[in-house]
Short mmCIF file of C-alpha atoms in Angstrom, two decimals:
data_model
loop_
_atom_site.label_atom_id
_atom_site.label_comp_id
_atom_site.label_asym_id
_atom_site.label_seq_id
_atom_site.Cartn_x
_atom_site.Cartn_y
_atom_site.Cartn_z
CA MET A 1 0.00 0.00 0.00
CA GLN A 2 1.58 3.25 -1.18
CA LEU A 3 1.91 6.60 0.55
CA VAL A 4 2.86 9.59 -1.62
CA ILE A 5 4.39 12.54 0.24
CA LEU A 6 4.34 16.04 -1.26
CA ALA A 7 7.71 17.45 -0.20
CA ALA A 8 8.75 19.78 -3.04
CA GLY A 9 7.30 22.96 -1.52
CA LEU A 10 9.55 25.91 -0.89
CA GLY A 11 8.41 26.54 2.68
CA SER A 12 8.28 30.30 2.10
CA ARG A 13 6.22 31.18 5.16
CA PHE A 14 8.62 29.29 7.41
CA LYS A 15 11.55 31.03 5.68
CA GLY A 16 13.43 27.81 5.08
CA ASN A 17 13.14 24.12 4.29
CA LYS A 18 10.53 23.30 6.92
CA GLN A 19 10.16 19.72 5.67
CA THR A 20 13.62 18.96 7.05
CA THR A 21 13.43 20.79 10.37
CA PRO A 22 14.22 18.45 13.33
CA ILE A 23 11.40 18.34 15.88
CA ASP A 24 12.81 15.89 18.44
CA GLU A 25 16.12 15.21 20.19
CA ASN A 26 17.01 12.47 17.68
CA GLY A 27 16.81 14.77 14.67
CA ASN A 28 13.56 13.37 13.28
CA PHE A 29 11.28 15.48 11.09
CA ILE A 30 7.48 15.65 10.98
CA ILE A 31 7.77 13.37 7.92
CA ASP A 32 9.36 10.69 10.12
CA TYR A 33 6.30 10.65 12.35
CA SER A 34 3.99 10.61 9.34
CA VAL A 35 5.80 7.59 7.90
CA PHE A 36 5.84 5.88 11.31
CA ASP A 37 2.07 6.41 11.59
CA ALA A 38 1.54 5.20 8.03
CA ILE A 39 3.48 2.00 8.73
CA SER A 40 1.35 1.48 11.84
CA GLY A 41 -1.71 1.98 9.62
CA GLY A 42 -0.63 -0.70 7.14
CA PHE A 43 1.33 1.18 4.47
CA ASP A 44 4.48 -0.52 3.19
CA SER A 45 5.73 1.79 0.42
CA VAL A 46 6.60 5.50 0.42
CA VAL A 47 7.13 7.79 -2.56
CA PHE A 48 8.75 11.15 -1.80
CA ILE A 49 8.11 13.97 -4.27
CA ILE A 50 11.05 16.33 -3.81
CA ARG A 51 13.15 18.94 -5.52
CA LYS A 52 16.30 17.54 -7.10
CA GLU A 53 18.41 19.89 -4.99
CA ASN A 54 17.07 18.25 -1.80
CA GLU A 55 17.81 14.67 -2.85
CA GLY A 56 20.95 14.41 -0.73
CA ILE A 57 19.43 15.57 2.53
CA PHE A 58 16.37 13.35 2.08
CA LYS A 59 18.42 10.24 1.35
CA ASP A 60 20.98 10.94 4.10
CA THR A 61 18.35 11.56 6.76
CA ILE A 62 14.84 10.14 6.57
CA GLY A 63 15.67 7.83 3.65
CA ASN A 64 18.38 6.10 5.66
CA ARG A 65 16.18 5.95 8.74
CA ILE A 66 13.17 4.29 7.14
CA GLY A 67 14.79 2.31 4.31
CA SER A 68 14.79 -0.93 6.29
CA ARG A 69 11.13 -0.55 7.27
CA VAL A 70 9.41 0.36 3.99
CA LYS A 71 10.12 0.53 0.28
CA VAL A 72 11.32 4.07 -0.51
CA GLU A 73 11.25 5.78 -3.91
CA TYR A 74 12.00 9.34 -4.96
CA VAL A 75 10.30 11.38 -7.66
CA PHE A 76 11.58 14.80 -8.65
CA GLN A 77 9.23 17.70 -9.23
CA GLU A 78 10.86 20.39 -11.34
CA PRO A 79 9.27 22.73 -13.89
CA ASP A 80 10.75 20.54 -16.64
CA SER A 81 9.84 17.16 -15.08
CA ILE A 82 7.12 16.88 -17.70
CA PRO A 83 8.67 18.65 -20.71
CA ASP A 84 6.45 21.16 -22.49
CA ASP A 85 7.40 24.24 -24.49
CA ARG A 86 4.60 26.21 -22.80
CA ILE A 87 6.47 26.11 -19.46
CA PRO A 88 8.89 29.07 -19.19
CA LYS A 89 12.56 28.12 -18.95
CA GLY A 90 13.12 30.58 -16.10
CA ARG A 91 10.37 29.30 -13.83
CA THR A 92 11.58 28.07 -10.41
CA LYS A 93 8.29 27.84 -8.49
CA PRO A 94 6.83 24.30 -8.35
CA LEU A 95 3.92 23.82 -10.72
CA GLY A 96 1.48 22.70 -8.03
CA THR A 97 0.22 19.59 -6.29
CA ALA A 98 -1.56 18.08 -9.30
CA HIS A 99 1.65 18.42 -11.32
CA ALA A 100 3.53 16.78 -8.43
CA ILE A 101 1.22 13.76 -8.44
CA LEU A 102 1.46 13.50 -12.22
CA CYS A 103 5.23 13.18 -11.82
CA CYS A 104 4.54 9.87 -9.97
CA LYS A 105 2.73 8.13 -12.80
CA ASP A 106 5.60 5.74 -13.56
CA VAL A 107 6.08 4.53 -9.97
CA VAL A 108 2.53 4.38 -8.56
CA LYS A 109 0.51 1.40 -9.77
CA GLU A 110 -2.15 0.90 -7.07
CA PRO A 111 -4.63 3.01 -5.06
CA PHE A 112 -2.59 5.41 -2.96
CA MET A 113 -2.82 8.09 -0.31
CA ILE A 114 -1.36 11.59 -0.58
CA ILE A 115 -0.11 13.77 2.29
CA ASN A 116 1.83 16.99 2.79
CA ALA A 117 5.36 16.62 4.15
CA ASP A 118 4.98 19.30 6.79
CA ASP A 119 1.65 18.25 8.33
CA PHE A 120 1.16 15.88 11.27
CA TYR A 121 -2.06 13.97 10.63
CA GLY A 122 -2.26 11.42 13.47
CA THR A 123 -2.27 7.62 13.47
CA GLY A 124 -6.05 7.26 13.30
CA SER A 125 -6.22 8.96 9.92
CA TYR A 126 -3.87 6.41 8.35
CA ILE A 127 -5.88 3.52 9.78
CA LYS A 128 -9.07 4.95 8.28
CA ALA A 129 -7.30 5.53 4.97
CA ASN A 130 -6.13 1.91 4.91
CA GLU A 131 -9.68 0.69 5.48
CA PHE A 132 -10.96 2.90 2.67
CA ILE A 133 -8.33 1.66 0.23
CA GLU A 134 -9.11 -1.95 1.10
CA ASN A 135 -12.90 -1.64 0.93
CA GLU A 136 -14.08 1.31 -1.16
CA CYS A 137 -11.49 3.01 -3.37
CA ASN A 138 -11.96 2.34 -7.09
CA ASP A 139 -11.76 4.17 -10.43
CA SER A 140 -14.79 6.32 -9.60
CA THR A 141 -14.62 6.48 -5.80
CA TYR A 142 -12.01 8.71 -4.20
CA GLY A 143 -11.51 9.54 -0.54
CA CYS A 144 -10.72 12.68 1.44
CA ILE A 145 -9.70 12.56 5.10
CA CYS A 146 -11.62 15.46 6.65
CA TYR A 147 -10.68 17.20 9.89
CA GLU A 148 -12.63 19.60 12.07
CA ALA A 149 -11.51 23.12 11.15
CA SER A 150 -10.72 24.08 14.76
CA LYS A 151 -8.34 21.12 15.06
CA THR A 152 -6.21 22.30 12.14
CA MET A 153 -5.35 25.85 13.19
CA THR A 154 -2.36 27.70 14.60
CA GLU A 155 -2.27 30.79 16.80
CA SER A 156 0.55 32.17 14.63
CA GLY A 157 -1.62 33.19 11.66
CA SER A 158 -3.83 31.88 8.92
CA VAL A 159 -3.53 28.39 7.43
CA LYS A 160 -4.60 27.16 4.02
CA ARG A 161 -7.44 24.65 4.18
CA GLY A 162 -10.10 23.29 1.84
CA ILE A 163 -13.55 24.02 3.29
CA CYS A 164 -15.61 20.94 2.43
CA THR A 165 -19.30 20.94 1.57
CA ILE A 166 -20.75 17.53 2.45
CA GLU A 167 -23.88 15.90 1.02
CA ASN A 168 -24.88 12.33 1.86
CA GLY A 169 -21.39 11.55 3.12
CA ASN A 170 -19.67 12.86 0.00
CA VAL A 171 -17.54 15.97 -0.51
CA VAL A 172 -19.33 17.86 -3.27
CA CYS A 173 -17.29 21.07 -3.13
CA ILE A 174 -13.89 22.15 -1.77
CA THR A 175 -13.42 25.89 -1.26
CA GLU A 176 -9.69 26.50 -0.92
CA SER A 177 -9.34 29.19 1.75
CA ASN A 178 -7.15 30.80 4.35
CA ILE A 179 -8.69 30.30 7.78
CA GLU A 180 -8.00 31.83 11.19
CA ARG A 181 -9.80 33.12 14.26
CA ASN A 182 -11.33 36.56 13.80
CA ALA A 183 -11.77 39.27 16.42
CA SER A 184 -14.96 37.57 17.62
CA GLY A 185 -13.12 34.29 18.20
CA ASN A 186 -14.89 32.51 15.36
CA VAL A 187 -13.33 30.60 12.47
CA GLU A 188 -13.26 32.84 9.42
CA ALA A 189 -12.52 31.55 5.93
CA ARG A 190 -11.22 33.76 3.13
CA PRO A 191 -11.51 31.92 -0.21
CA LEU A 192 -8.36 32.00 -2.35
CA SER A 193 -10.60 32.77 -5.34
CA GLY A 194 -11.18 36.26 -3.94
CA ALA A 195 -14.82 35.58 -3.06
CA ASP A 196 -16.23 37.14 0.10
CA GLY A 197 -15.01 35.70 3.40
CA PHE A 198 -17.37 33.93 5.75
CA GLU A 199 -17.54 32.53 9.26
CA THR A 200 -17.85 28.78 9.64
CA PRO A 201 -18.43 26.49 12.64
CA ASP A 202 -15.48 25.01 14.52
CA ASN A 203 -16.46 21.50 13.41
CA THR A 204 -16.61 22.36 9.70
CA PRO A 205 -14.90 19.52 7.79
CA VAL A 206 -11.74 20.66 6.02
CA SER A 207 -9.29 19.02 3.65
CA MET A 208 -5.51 19.12 4.11
CA ASN A 209 -4.56 17.33 0.88
CA MET A 210 -4.97 13.90 2.49
CA PHE A 211 -6.58 12.33 -0.55
CA ILE A 212 -6.96 8.67 -1.53
CA VAL A 213 -7.11 8.05 -5.26
CA PRO A 214 -6.65 5.20 -7.78
CA PRO A 215 -3.93 5.14 -10.47
CA SER A 216 -6.66 5.81 -13.05
CA ILE A 217 -6.36 9.45 -11.99
CA PHE A 218 -3.13 9.81 -13.99
CA PRO A 219 -4.76 10.00 -17.47
CA ILE A 220 -7.13 12.61 -16.03
CA LEU A 221 -4.21 14.61 -14.64
CA GLU A 222 -2.43 14.45 -18.01
CA LYS A 223 -5.46 15.68 -19.92
CA GLU A 224 -6.25 18.48 -17.49
CA PHE A 225 -2.60 19.56 -17.35
CA ASP A 226 -2.71 20.19 -21.07
CA THR A 227 -5.81 22.34 -20.55
CA PHE A 228 -4.15 24.14 -17.66
CA LEU A 229 -1.12 25.07 -19.77
CA ASP A 230 -3.39 26.34 -22.54
CA THR A 231 -5.39 28.61 -20.24
CA TRP A 232 -3.07 29.80 -17.45
CA LYS A 233 -2.72 33.53 -16.88
CA ASP A 234 0.72 33.80 -15.27
CA PRO A 235 3.13 31.09 -16.49
CA MET A 236 5.67 32.09 -13.84
CA LYS A 237 3.35 31.68 -10.86
CA ASP A 238 0.12 29.80 -11.64
CA GLU A 239 -0.19 26.35 -10.04
CA TYR A 240 -1.94 23.19 -11.20
CA LEU A 241 -3.69 22.03 -8.01
CA LEU A 242 -4.94 18.58 -7.07
CA PRO A 243 -8.09 19.72 -5.21
CA ASP A 244 -9.18 21.58 -8.36
CA VAL A 245 -8.78 18.47 -10.52
CA ILE A 246 -10.58 16.22 -8.04
CA SER A 247 -13.37 18.77 -7.58
CA ASP A 248 -13.76 18.94 -11.36
CA THR A 249 -14.26 15.17 -11.61
CA VAL A 250 -16.92 15.44 -8.91
CA ARG A 251 -18.71 18.27 -10.75
CA LYS A 252 -18.66 16.25 -13.97
CA GLY A 253 -20.08 13.22 -12.17
CA THR A 254 -17.17 10.96 -13.14
CA SER A 255 -16.23 10.37 -9.51
CA VAL A 256 -17.51 10.67 -5.98
CA LEU A 257 -15.30 11.94 -3.18
CA LYS A 258 -16.09 10.21 0.10
CA CYS A 259 -15.74 12.24 3.29
CA ILE A 260 -13.70 10.19 5.77
CA ARG A 261 -13.93 12.02 9.08
CA SER A 262 -10.95 12.04 11.40
CA ASP A 263 -10.95 12.84 15.11
CA GLU A 264 -7.24 13.60 15.07
CA THR A 265 -5.69 17.00 15.78
CA TRP A 266 -3.30 18.49 13.24
CA PHE A 267 -0.12 20.31 13.98
CA GLY A 268 2.66 21.56 11.77
CA VAL A 269 5.32 24.20 11.23
CA THR A 270 3.56 26.79 9.11
CA TYR A 271 5.28 29.73 10.81
CA PRO A 272 8.57 29.99 12.75
CA ASP A 273 6.71 30.36 16.05
CA ASP A 274 5.01 26.98 15.47
CA LYS A 275 8.22 24.98 15.79
CA GLU A 276 8.43 25.04 19.58
CA LYS A 277 4.78 24.01 19.89
CA VAL A 278 5.35 21.07 17.56
CA ILE A 279 8.40 19.99 19.56
CA MET A 280 6.35 20.13 22.77
CA SER A 281 3.45 18.21 21.20
CA ILE A 282 5.76 15.43 20.01
CA ALA A 283 7.50 15.26 23.40
CA SER A 284 4.12 14.95 25.09
CA LYS A 285 3.07 12.07 22.83
CA VAL A 286 6.40 10.32 23.47
CA SER A 287 5.96 10.68 27.24
CA GLU A 288 2.45 9.25 26.91
CA GLY A 289 3.90 6.18 25.17
CA LYS A 290 2.28 6.90 21.80
CA TYR A 291 5.72 6.90 20.15
CA PRO A 292 9.00 5.31 21.20
CA LYS A 293 11.63 7.69 22.55
CA ASP A 294 13.93 6.79 19.66
CA LEU A 295 11.50 6.53 16.77
CA TRP A 296 13.44 4.19 14.47
CA ASN A 297 15.52 2.13 16.93
#
């Protein structure tokens, strides 16, 4: 069972490579804990999507740590990973999460789960994902692990989340938004589309790119990428995003996106001030016996 980890982001808000920031005394990253949880949930293969320039640090650190526990593969996401004359030669910004997944088409051959490298999702979410892959995922049935909005926030500023509209247990719309507490203490979402902001309940289901999809998504990604390149407005900055592609298949009726609710609490290093809180959260879970003191030994 394959886990695909999106780790090619630039980490601009953290002002550094936040994916490879140690968060315990043994030098482990958030990704280490994600992989540990995934193994506990039944996953036995990991595909890292990274920038070529980060290959060394990934292989020397987490790759070496987990190589004896799971199959590890690396896929590089660069602007020229999928050659096309419409992509500017001088572009350095990654082309987005849908482009990242498309880069995996030659190494992923079974239903798989996708996560962000810098998000801690919790063991329970991987267990539920495993069950979904085993029992429900198929060419027309995708899954989205949904969290309560209030359990995915930081006091340091806004975070990017997909506000999910649910009907009959399915996600029928994902509104990509920045969310944070407003002056009234309520969760306020500001859609990235520029639409008017709105307040939403604490328990609103949100997506954090924890999707479960079949390999049949790759031909869809290829087709839609061609359309994206034909219609983008800013070739230096526009991104081809996975939630947009999945939402489009839902609108067209070619797939359903099941809402898989998680009771877990997210944490991550979105801003520099978050790091100490993450370190404390991990230390607390270790002291409670939820993780071994030395994760990989």
